[in-house]
Coordinates of C-alpha atoms in Angstrom, one line a residue:
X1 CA -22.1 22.6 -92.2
X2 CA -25.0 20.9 -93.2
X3 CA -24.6 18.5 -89.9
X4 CA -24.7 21.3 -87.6
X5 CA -27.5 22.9 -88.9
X6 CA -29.4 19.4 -88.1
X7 CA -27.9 19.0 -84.8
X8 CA -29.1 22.5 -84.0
X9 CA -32.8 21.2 -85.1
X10 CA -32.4 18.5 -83.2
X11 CA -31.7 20.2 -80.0
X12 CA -34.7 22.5 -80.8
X13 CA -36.8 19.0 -81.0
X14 CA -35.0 18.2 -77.7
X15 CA -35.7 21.4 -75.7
X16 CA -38.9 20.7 -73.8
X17 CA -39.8 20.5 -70.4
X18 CA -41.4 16.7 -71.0
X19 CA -38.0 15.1 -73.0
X20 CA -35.3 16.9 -70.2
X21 CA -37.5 15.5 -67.4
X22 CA -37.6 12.0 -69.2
X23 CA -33.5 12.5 -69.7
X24 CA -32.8 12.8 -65.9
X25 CA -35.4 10.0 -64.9
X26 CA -32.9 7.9 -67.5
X27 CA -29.7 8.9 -66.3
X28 CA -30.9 8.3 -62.7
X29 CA -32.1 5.5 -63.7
X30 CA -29.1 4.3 -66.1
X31 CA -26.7 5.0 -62.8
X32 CA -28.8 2.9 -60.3
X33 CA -28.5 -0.1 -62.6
X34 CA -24.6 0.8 -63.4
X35 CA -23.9 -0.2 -59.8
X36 CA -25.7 -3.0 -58.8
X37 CA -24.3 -6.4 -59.9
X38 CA -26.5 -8.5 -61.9
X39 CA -28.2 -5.3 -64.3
X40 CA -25.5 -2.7 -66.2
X41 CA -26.4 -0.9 -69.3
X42 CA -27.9 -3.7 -71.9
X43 CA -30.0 -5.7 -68.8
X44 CA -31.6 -2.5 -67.7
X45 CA -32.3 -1.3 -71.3
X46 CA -33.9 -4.6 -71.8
X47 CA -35.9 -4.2 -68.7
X48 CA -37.3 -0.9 -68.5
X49 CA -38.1 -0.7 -72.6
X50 CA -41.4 -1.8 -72.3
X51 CA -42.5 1.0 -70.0
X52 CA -41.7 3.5 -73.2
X53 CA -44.3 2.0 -75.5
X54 CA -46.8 4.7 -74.8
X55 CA -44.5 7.2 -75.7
X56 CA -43.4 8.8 -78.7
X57 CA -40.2 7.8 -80.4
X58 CA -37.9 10.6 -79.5
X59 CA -39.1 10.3 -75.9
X60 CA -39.0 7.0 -75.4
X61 CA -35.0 6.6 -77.5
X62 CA -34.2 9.7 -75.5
X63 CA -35.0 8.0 -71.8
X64 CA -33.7 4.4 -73.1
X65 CA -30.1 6.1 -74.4
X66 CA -29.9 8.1 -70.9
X67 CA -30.1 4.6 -69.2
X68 CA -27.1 3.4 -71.1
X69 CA -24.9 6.5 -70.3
X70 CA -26.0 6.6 -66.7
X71 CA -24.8 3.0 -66.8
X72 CA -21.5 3.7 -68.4
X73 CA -21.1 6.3 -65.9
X74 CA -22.2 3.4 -62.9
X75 CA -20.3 0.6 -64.1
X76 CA -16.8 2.2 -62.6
X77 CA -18.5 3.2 -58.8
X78 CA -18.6 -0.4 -58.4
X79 CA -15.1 -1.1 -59.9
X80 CA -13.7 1.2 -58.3
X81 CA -15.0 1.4 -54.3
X82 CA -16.1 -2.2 -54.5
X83 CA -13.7 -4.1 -56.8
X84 CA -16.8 -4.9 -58.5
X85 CA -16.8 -4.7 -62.3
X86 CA -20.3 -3.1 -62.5
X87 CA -20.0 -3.9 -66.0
X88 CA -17.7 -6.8 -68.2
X89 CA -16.0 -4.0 -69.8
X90 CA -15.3 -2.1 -66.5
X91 CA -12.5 -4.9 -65.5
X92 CA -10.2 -3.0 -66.6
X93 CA -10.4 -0.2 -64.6
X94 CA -10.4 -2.2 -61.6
X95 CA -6.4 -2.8 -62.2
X96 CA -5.6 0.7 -61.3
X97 CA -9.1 2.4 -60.0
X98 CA -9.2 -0.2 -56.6
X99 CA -5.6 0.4 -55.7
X100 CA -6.2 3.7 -56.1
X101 CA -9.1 3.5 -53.7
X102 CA -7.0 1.6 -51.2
X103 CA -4.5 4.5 -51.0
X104 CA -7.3 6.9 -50.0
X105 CA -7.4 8.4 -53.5
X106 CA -11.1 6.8 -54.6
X107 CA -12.3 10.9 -55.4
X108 CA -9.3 11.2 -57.7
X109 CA -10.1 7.7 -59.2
X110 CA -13.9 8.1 -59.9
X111 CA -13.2 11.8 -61.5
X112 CA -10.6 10.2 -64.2
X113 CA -13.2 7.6 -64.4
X114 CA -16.2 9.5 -65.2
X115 CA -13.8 12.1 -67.2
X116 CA -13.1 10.0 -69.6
X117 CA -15.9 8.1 -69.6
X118 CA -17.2 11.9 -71.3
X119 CA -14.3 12.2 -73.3
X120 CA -14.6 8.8 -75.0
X121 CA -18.3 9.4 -75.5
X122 CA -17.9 12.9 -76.9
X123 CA -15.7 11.7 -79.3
X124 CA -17.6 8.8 -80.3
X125 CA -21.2 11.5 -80.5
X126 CA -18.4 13.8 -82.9
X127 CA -17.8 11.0 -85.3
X128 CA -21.9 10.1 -85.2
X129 CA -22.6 13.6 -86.3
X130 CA -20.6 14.2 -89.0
X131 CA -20.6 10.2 -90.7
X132 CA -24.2 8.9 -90.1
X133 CA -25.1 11.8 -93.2
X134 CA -22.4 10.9 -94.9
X135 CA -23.8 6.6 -95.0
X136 CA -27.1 7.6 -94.9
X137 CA -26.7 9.5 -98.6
X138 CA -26.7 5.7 -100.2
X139 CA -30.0 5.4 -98.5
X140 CA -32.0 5.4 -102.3
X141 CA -30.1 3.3 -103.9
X142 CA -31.2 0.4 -101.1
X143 CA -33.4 -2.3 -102.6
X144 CA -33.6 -6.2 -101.0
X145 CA -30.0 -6.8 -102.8
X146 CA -28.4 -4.5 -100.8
X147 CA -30.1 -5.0 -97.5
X148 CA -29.2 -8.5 -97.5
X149 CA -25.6 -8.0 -98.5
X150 CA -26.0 -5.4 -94.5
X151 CA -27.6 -8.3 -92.7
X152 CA -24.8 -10.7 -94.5
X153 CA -21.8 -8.5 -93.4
X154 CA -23.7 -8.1 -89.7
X155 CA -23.4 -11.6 -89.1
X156 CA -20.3 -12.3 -91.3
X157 CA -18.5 -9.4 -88.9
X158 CA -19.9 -11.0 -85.7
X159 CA -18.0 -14.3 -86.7
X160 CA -14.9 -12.9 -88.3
X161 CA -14.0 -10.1 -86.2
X162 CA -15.5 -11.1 -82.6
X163 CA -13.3 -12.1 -79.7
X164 CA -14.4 -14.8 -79.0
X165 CA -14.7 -18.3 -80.4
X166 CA -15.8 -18.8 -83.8
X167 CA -17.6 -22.0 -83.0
X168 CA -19.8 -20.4 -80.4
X169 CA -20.7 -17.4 -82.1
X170 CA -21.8 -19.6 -84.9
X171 CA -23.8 -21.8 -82.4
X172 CA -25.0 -18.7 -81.0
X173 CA -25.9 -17.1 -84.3
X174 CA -27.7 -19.9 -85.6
X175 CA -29.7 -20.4 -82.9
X176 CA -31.0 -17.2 -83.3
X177 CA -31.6 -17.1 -86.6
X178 CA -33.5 -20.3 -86.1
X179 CA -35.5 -19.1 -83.3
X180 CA -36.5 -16.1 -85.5
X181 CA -38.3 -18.1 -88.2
X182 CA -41.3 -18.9 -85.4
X183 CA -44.5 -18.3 -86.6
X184 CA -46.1 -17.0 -89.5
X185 CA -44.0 -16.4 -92.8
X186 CA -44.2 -12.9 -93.8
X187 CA -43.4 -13.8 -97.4
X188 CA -45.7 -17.3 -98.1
X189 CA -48.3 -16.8 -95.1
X190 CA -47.3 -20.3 -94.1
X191 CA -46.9 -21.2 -90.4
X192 CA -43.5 -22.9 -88.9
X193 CA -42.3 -24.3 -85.6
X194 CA -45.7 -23.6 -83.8
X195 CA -46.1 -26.8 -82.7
X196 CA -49.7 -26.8 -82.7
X197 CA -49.5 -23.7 -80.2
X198 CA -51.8 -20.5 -80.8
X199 CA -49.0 -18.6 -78.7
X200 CA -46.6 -19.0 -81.2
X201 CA -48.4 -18.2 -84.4
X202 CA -47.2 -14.2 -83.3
X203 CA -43.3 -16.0 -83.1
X204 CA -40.9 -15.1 -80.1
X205 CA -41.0 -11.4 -79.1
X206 CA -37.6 -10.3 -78.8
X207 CA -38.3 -7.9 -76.0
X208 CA -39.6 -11.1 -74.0
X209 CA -36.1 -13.1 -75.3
X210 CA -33.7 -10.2 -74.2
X211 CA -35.6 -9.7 -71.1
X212 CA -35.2 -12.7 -70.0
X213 CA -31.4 -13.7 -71.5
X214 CA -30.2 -10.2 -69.9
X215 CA -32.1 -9.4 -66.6
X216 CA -33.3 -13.3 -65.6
X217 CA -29.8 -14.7 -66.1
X218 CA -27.6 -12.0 -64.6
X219 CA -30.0 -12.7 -61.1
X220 CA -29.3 -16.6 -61.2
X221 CA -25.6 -16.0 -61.6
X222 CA -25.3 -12.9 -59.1
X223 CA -27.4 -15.5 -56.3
X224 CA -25.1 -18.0 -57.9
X225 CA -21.8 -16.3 -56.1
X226 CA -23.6 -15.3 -53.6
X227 CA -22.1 -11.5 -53.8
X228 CA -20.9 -9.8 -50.1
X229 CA -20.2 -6.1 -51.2
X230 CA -17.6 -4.2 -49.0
X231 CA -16.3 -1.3 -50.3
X232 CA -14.4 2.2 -49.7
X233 CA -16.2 5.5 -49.4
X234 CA -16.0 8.4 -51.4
X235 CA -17.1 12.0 -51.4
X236 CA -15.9 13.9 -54.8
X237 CA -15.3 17.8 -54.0
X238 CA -14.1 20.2 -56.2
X239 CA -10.8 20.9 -55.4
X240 CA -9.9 17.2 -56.7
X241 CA -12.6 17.5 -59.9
X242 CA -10.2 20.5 -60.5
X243 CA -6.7 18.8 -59.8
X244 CA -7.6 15.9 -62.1
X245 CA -9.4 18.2 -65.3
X246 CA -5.8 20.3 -64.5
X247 CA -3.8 17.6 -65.4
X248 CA -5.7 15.9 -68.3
X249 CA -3.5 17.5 -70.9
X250 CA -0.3 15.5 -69.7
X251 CA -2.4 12.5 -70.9
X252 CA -3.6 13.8 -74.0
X253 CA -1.8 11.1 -76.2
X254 CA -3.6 8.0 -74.0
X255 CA -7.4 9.8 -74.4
X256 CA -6.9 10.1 -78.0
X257 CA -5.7 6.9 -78.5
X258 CA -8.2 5.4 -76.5
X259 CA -10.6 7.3 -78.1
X260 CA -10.1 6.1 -81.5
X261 CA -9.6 2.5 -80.6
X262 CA -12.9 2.5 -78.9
X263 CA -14.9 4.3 -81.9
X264 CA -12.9 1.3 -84.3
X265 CA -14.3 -1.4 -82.1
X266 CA -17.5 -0.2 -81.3
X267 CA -18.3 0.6 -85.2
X268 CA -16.8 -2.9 -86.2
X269 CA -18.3 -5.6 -83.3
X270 CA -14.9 -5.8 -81.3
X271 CA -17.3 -4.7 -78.3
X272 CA -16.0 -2.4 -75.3
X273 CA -14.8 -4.9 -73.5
X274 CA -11.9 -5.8 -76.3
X275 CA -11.6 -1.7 -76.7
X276 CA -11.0 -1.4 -72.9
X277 CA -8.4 -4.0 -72.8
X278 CA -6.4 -2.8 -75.7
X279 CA -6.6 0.7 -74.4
X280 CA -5.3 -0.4 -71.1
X281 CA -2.8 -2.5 -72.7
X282 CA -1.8 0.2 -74.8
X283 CA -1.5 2.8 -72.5
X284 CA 0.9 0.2 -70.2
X285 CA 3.3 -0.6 -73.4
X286 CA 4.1 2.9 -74.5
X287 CA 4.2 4.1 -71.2
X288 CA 8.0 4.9 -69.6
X289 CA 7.2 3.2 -65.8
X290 CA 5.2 0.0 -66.6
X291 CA 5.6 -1.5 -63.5
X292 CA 3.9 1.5 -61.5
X293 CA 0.7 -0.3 -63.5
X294 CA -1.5 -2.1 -61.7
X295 CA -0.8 -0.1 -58.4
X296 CA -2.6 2.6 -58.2
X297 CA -1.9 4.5 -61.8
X298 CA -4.8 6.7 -63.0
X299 CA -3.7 6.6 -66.6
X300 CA -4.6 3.2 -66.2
X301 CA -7.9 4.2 -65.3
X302 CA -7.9 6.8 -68.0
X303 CA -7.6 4.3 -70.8
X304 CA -9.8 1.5 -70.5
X305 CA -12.8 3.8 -69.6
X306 CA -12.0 6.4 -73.2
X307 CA -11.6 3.5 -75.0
X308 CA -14.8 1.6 -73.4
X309 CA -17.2 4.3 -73.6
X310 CA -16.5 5.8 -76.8
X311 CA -16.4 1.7 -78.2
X312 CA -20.4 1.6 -76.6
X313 CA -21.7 5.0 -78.1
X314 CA -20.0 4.6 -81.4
X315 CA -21.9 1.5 -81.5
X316 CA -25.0 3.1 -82.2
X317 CA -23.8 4.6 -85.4
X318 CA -23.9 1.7 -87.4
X319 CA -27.0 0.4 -86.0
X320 CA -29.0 4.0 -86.6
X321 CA -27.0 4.5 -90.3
X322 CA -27.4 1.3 -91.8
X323 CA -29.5 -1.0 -89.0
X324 CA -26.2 -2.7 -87.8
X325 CA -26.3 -2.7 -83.9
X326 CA -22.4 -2.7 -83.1
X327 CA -23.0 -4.0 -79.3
X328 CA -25.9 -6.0 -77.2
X329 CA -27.3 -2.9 -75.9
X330 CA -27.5 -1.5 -79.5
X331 CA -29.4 -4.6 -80.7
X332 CA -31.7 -4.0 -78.0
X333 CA -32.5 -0.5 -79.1
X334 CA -32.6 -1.7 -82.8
X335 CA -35.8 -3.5 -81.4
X336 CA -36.9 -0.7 -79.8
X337 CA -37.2 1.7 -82.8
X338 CA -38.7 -1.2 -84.6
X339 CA -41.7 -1.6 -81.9
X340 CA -42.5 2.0 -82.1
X341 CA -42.5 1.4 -86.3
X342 CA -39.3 3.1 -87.3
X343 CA -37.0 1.3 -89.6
X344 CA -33.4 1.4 -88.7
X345 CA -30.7 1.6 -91.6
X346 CA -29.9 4.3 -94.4
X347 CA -34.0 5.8 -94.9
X348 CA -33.7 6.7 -91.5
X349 CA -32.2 9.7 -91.9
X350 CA -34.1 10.7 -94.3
X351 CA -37.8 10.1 -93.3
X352 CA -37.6 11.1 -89.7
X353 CA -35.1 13.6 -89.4
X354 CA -36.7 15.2 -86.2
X355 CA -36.3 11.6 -84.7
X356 CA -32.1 11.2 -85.5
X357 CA -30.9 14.3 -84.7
X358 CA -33.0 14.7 -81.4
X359 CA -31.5 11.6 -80.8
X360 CA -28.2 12.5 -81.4
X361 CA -28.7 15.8 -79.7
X362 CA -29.4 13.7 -76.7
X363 CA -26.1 12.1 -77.0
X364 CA -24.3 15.6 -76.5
X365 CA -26.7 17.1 -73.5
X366 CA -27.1 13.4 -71.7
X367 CA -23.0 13.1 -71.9
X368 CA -22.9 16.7 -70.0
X369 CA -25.7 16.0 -66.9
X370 CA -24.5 12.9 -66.2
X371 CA -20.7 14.1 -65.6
X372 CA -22.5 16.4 -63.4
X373 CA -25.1 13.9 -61.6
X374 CA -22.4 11.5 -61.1
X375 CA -19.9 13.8 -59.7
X376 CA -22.3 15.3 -57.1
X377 CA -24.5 12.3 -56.1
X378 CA -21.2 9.3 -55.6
X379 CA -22.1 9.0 -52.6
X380 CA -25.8 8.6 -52.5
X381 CA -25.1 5.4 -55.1
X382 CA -22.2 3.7 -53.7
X383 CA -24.8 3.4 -50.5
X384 CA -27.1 1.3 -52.8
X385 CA -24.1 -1.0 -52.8
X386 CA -24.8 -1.7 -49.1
X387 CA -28.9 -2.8 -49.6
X388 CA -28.2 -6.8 -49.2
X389 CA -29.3 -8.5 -52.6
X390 CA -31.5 -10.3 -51.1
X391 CA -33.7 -7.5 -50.8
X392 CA -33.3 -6.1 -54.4
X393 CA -33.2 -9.3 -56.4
X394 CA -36.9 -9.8 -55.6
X395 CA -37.6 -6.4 -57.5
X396 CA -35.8 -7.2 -60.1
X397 CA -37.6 -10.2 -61.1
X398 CA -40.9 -8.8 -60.3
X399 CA -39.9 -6.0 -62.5
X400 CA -39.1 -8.2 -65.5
X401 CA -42.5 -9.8 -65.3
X402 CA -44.4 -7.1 -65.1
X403 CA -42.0 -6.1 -68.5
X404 CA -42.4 -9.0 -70.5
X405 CA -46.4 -9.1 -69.3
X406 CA -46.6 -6.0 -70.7
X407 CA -45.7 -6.3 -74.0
X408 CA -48.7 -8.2 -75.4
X409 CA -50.8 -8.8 -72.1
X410 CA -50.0 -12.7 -72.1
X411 CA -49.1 -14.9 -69.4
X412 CA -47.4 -17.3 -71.7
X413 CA -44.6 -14.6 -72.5
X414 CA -43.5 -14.5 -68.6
X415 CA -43.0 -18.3 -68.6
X416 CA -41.0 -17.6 -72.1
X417 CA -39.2 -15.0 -70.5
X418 CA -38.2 -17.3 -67.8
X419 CA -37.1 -19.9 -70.3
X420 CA -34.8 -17.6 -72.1
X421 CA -33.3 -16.8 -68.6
X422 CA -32.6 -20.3 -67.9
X423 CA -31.1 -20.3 -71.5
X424 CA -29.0 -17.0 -71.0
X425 CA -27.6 -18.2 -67.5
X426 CA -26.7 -22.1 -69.6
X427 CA -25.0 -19.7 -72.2
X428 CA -22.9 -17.8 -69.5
X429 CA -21.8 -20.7 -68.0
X430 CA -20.5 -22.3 -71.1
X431 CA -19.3 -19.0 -72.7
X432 CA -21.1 -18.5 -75.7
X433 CA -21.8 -15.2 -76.4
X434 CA -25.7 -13.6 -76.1
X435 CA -24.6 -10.8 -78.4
X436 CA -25.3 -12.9 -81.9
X437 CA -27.8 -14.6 -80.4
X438 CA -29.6 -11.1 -80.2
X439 CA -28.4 -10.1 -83.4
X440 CA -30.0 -12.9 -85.2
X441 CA -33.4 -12.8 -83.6
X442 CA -33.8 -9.4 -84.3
X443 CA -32.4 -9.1 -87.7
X444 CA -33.0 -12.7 -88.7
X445 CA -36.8 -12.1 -90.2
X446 CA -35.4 -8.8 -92.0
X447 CA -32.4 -10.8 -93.3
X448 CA -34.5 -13.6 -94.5
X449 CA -37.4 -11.4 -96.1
X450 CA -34.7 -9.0 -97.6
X451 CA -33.1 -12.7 -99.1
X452 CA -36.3 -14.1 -100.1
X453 CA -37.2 -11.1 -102.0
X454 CA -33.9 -10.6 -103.8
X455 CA -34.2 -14.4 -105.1
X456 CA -37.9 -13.6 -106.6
X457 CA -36.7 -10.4 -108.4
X458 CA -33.7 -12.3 -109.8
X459 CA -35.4 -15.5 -110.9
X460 CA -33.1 -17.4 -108.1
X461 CA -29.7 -15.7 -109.5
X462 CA -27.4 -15.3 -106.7
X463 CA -25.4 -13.5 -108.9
X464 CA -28.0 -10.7 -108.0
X465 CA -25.5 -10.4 -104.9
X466 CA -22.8 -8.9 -107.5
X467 CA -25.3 -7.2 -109.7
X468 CA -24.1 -3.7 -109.5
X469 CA -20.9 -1.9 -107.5
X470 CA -22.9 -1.3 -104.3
X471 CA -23.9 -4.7 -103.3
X472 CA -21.0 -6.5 -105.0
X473 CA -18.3 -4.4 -102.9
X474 CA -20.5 -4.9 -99.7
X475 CA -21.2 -8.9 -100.1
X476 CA -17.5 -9.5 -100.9
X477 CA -16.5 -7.4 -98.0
X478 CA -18.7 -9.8 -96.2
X479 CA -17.3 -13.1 -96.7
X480 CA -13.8 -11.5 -96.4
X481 CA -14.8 -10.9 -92.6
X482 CA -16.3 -14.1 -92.8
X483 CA -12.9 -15.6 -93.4
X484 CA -10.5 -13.3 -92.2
X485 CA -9.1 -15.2 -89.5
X486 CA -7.9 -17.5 -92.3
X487 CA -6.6 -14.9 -94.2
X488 CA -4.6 -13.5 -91.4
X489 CA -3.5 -16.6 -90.5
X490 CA -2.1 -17.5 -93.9
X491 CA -0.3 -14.3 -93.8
X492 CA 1.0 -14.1 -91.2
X493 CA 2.6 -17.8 -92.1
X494 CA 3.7 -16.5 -95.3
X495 CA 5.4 -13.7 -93.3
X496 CA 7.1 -16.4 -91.2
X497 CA 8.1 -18.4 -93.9
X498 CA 10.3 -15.1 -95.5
X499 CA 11.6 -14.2 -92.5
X500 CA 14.5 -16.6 -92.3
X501 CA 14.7 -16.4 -95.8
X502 CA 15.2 -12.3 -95.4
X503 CA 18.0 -13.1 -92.9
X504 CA 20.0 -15.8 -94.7
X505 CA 19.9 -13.5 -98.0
X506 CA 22.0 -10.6 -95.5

């Protein structure tokens, strides 16, 4: 009860003329960058978050969140009528949403699409409402100890429960973590890996980093394949809105499930695109006609875009509870609300209330327009698709100079952005992950201050790590992540090994 009387607070803080108009300048906004190849939700985040500097908080985490629902909702236009994957996680609906355009059923396709797109992302703003209070109540009993033991089981998650390889993610993880210790020590005042540079003495802004790593190396890789779009058309009216929301209840069981594997995933750093697989997968192995997969089936475009949406907005509940972003676009906003001085993690939700729930309110209003926006304006977007690249790339770049320019008014940060995009198309090529690489350079200073801090209170006793039942239970959690590929491993050898043994003994 005490949940919905914030979330009626917060949509009293959201109510205004200023923060609606600022909602449907994001979700516009979010849905242009959904369907053009190269941006999707985290590059266009990264891009337009230095425009919000000059506004307050909520405004600003109100516009920025729109963007990422108006590019969830995008993402499957360009599956869909293009065979496109507007975003990574959105390959999955291509199996069964293309097919579907082919047979002259693209309307049908895009309503499922962007009908459970809401559903997923409803259920995922549901669990944020009524858990974020219940994490945030441990917010006192937070000193360094237990701030570390967060950052630890961040990064210890990352590496344990990530998809993909462990050796990258640790490359990627550590190179982040290294590249956050430029500059100027917080703790001693000393100054490391300048280099004799005046530039550096500030360190590496991460805005700069993740404008460059998202928007600069999505551009080389999209000129890279040299991208010919040709696509279907579509016009959604409301007879087949209607057709499709009257048959939803016969796929009741694949929403839920979806549903719940996406919120798992997207709390925990599986990532959408592991939650929109398995929900897709899922769906395909309980279903009674597999085979009709893959040609046309729109519970197979039900699935993957439940379990992919409510996997990105559940994200955010870690990163606003306890200052764990759960995805790359999460990460970025974690920079965000640091920028405009907020501290993500437990104290949030208790020192600026008005902030978190108008937030969250957001979450439940945002979810509703875009259905709406994206349902009426199809076509006026999928004909975006058709402006050649060449024309559009241009912008792009221009507009993440002017970003990273803007930041701190220095020339030196466009050339570092431009490094980082050289660095974020290398990493692409070779597959290793951008998502820890963000992680670390925006929690590594916290992590190591919060460390550093803990080791001068204790006198240099780790044991400090297992000093009471908070930390203890959270920093063993931690390296049980860390290693739990090993421990699955062994078990599931030790399984193996009784197997035969449980035969012979019948």
């Amino acid at each position: 009860m005490e949940a919905f009387g914030l979330l009626l607070h917060g949509f009293a803080v959201l109510l205004t003329w200023k923060t609606l108009a600022l909602m449907m300048v994001g979700l516009v906004l979010g849905i242009f960058v959904g369907v053009l190849p190269g941006l999707g939700g985290p590059n266009g985040v990264a891009i337009l978050l230095p425009l919000t500097f000059t506004m307050d908080p909520t405004s600003a985490i109100v516009m920025l969140s729109c963007i990422y629902w108006g590019a969830l909702f995008g993402g499957a236009i360009t599956s869909i009528l293009f065979n496109i994957p507007g975003e990574a996680w959105s390959v999955a609906t291509t199996f069964d949403g293309y097919p579907m355009a082919q047979q002259g059923r693209a309307a049908e396709a895009l309503t499922a699409a962007f009908t459970s797109s809401f559903i997923g992302s409803l259920v995922a703003v549901l669990l944020i409402t009524f858990l974020a209070p219940l994490i945030s109540t441990f917010a006192l009993r937070f000193g360094p100890p237990e701030f570390f033991a967060v950052y630890l089981l961040t990064f210890c998650s990352f590496v344990g429960l990530g998809r993909e390889a462990k050796h990258k993610t640790v490359i990627s993880m550590s190179l982040g973590l290294l590249l956050a210790g430029v500059g100027m020590d917080t703790v001693s005042g000393q100054l490391r890996m300048t280099f004799g540079s005046a530039e550096l003495l500030r360190g590496i802004n991460f805005l700069v980093a993740v404008i460059g790593l998202f928007g600069i190396s999505e551009i080389l890789l999209t000129m890279e394949e040299r991208l010919a779009l040709r696509g279907h058309a579509a016009s959604i009216s409301l007879r087949v809105v209607l057709s499709v929301w009257k048959d939803l209840p016969k796929y009741w069981v694949t929403l839920l499930r979806s549903s719940v594997i996406g919120c798992w995933l997207g709390i925990t750093p599986g990532g959408a695109i592991a939650a929109s697989f398995m929900g897709y997968n899922l769906a395909k192995r309980f279903s009674k006609d597999q085979d009709s997969f893959g040609k046309g089936r729109i519970e197979g475009v039900f699935a993957p875009e439940t379990a992919a949406h409510a996997s990105g907005t559940s994200a955010l509940l870690p990163m606003l509870a306890l200052g764990i972003p759960g995805s790359g676009t999460a990460a970025i906003l974690l920079g965000g609300l640091m920028v405009w001085g907020l501290n993500p993690g437990p104290l949030l939700f208790v020192e600026h209330k008005d902030f978190v729930w108008g937030l969250i309110a957001s979450m439940y209003l945002g979810n509703i327009v875009g259905l709406v926006l994206v349902l009426t304006t199809v076509p006026v977007f999928a004909s975006i698709l058709r402006v050649p690249f060449a024309a559009v790339a241009p912008m792009i770049v221009v507009s993440c100079a002017i970003g990273a320019y803007a930041i701190q008014n220095a020339m030196f940060d466009i050339w570092l952005m431009l490094l980082f995009g050289v660095l974020g198309y290398v990493f692409k090529k070779i597959s290793i992950p951008l998502a820890p690489f963000t992680l670390a350079l925006v929690l590594g200073s916290r992590a190591e201050d919060a460390f550093r801090l803990s080791m001068i209170g204790s006198g240099g006793d780790v044991r400090v790590f297992w000093s009471n039942s908070l930390v203890g239970s959270i920093t063993t959690l931690a390296f049980l992540l860390l290693f739990w590929p090993l421990i699955d491993a062994a078990f599931a050898g030790i399984k193996g090994k009784l197997a035969p043994r449980a035969g012979l003994a019948r």
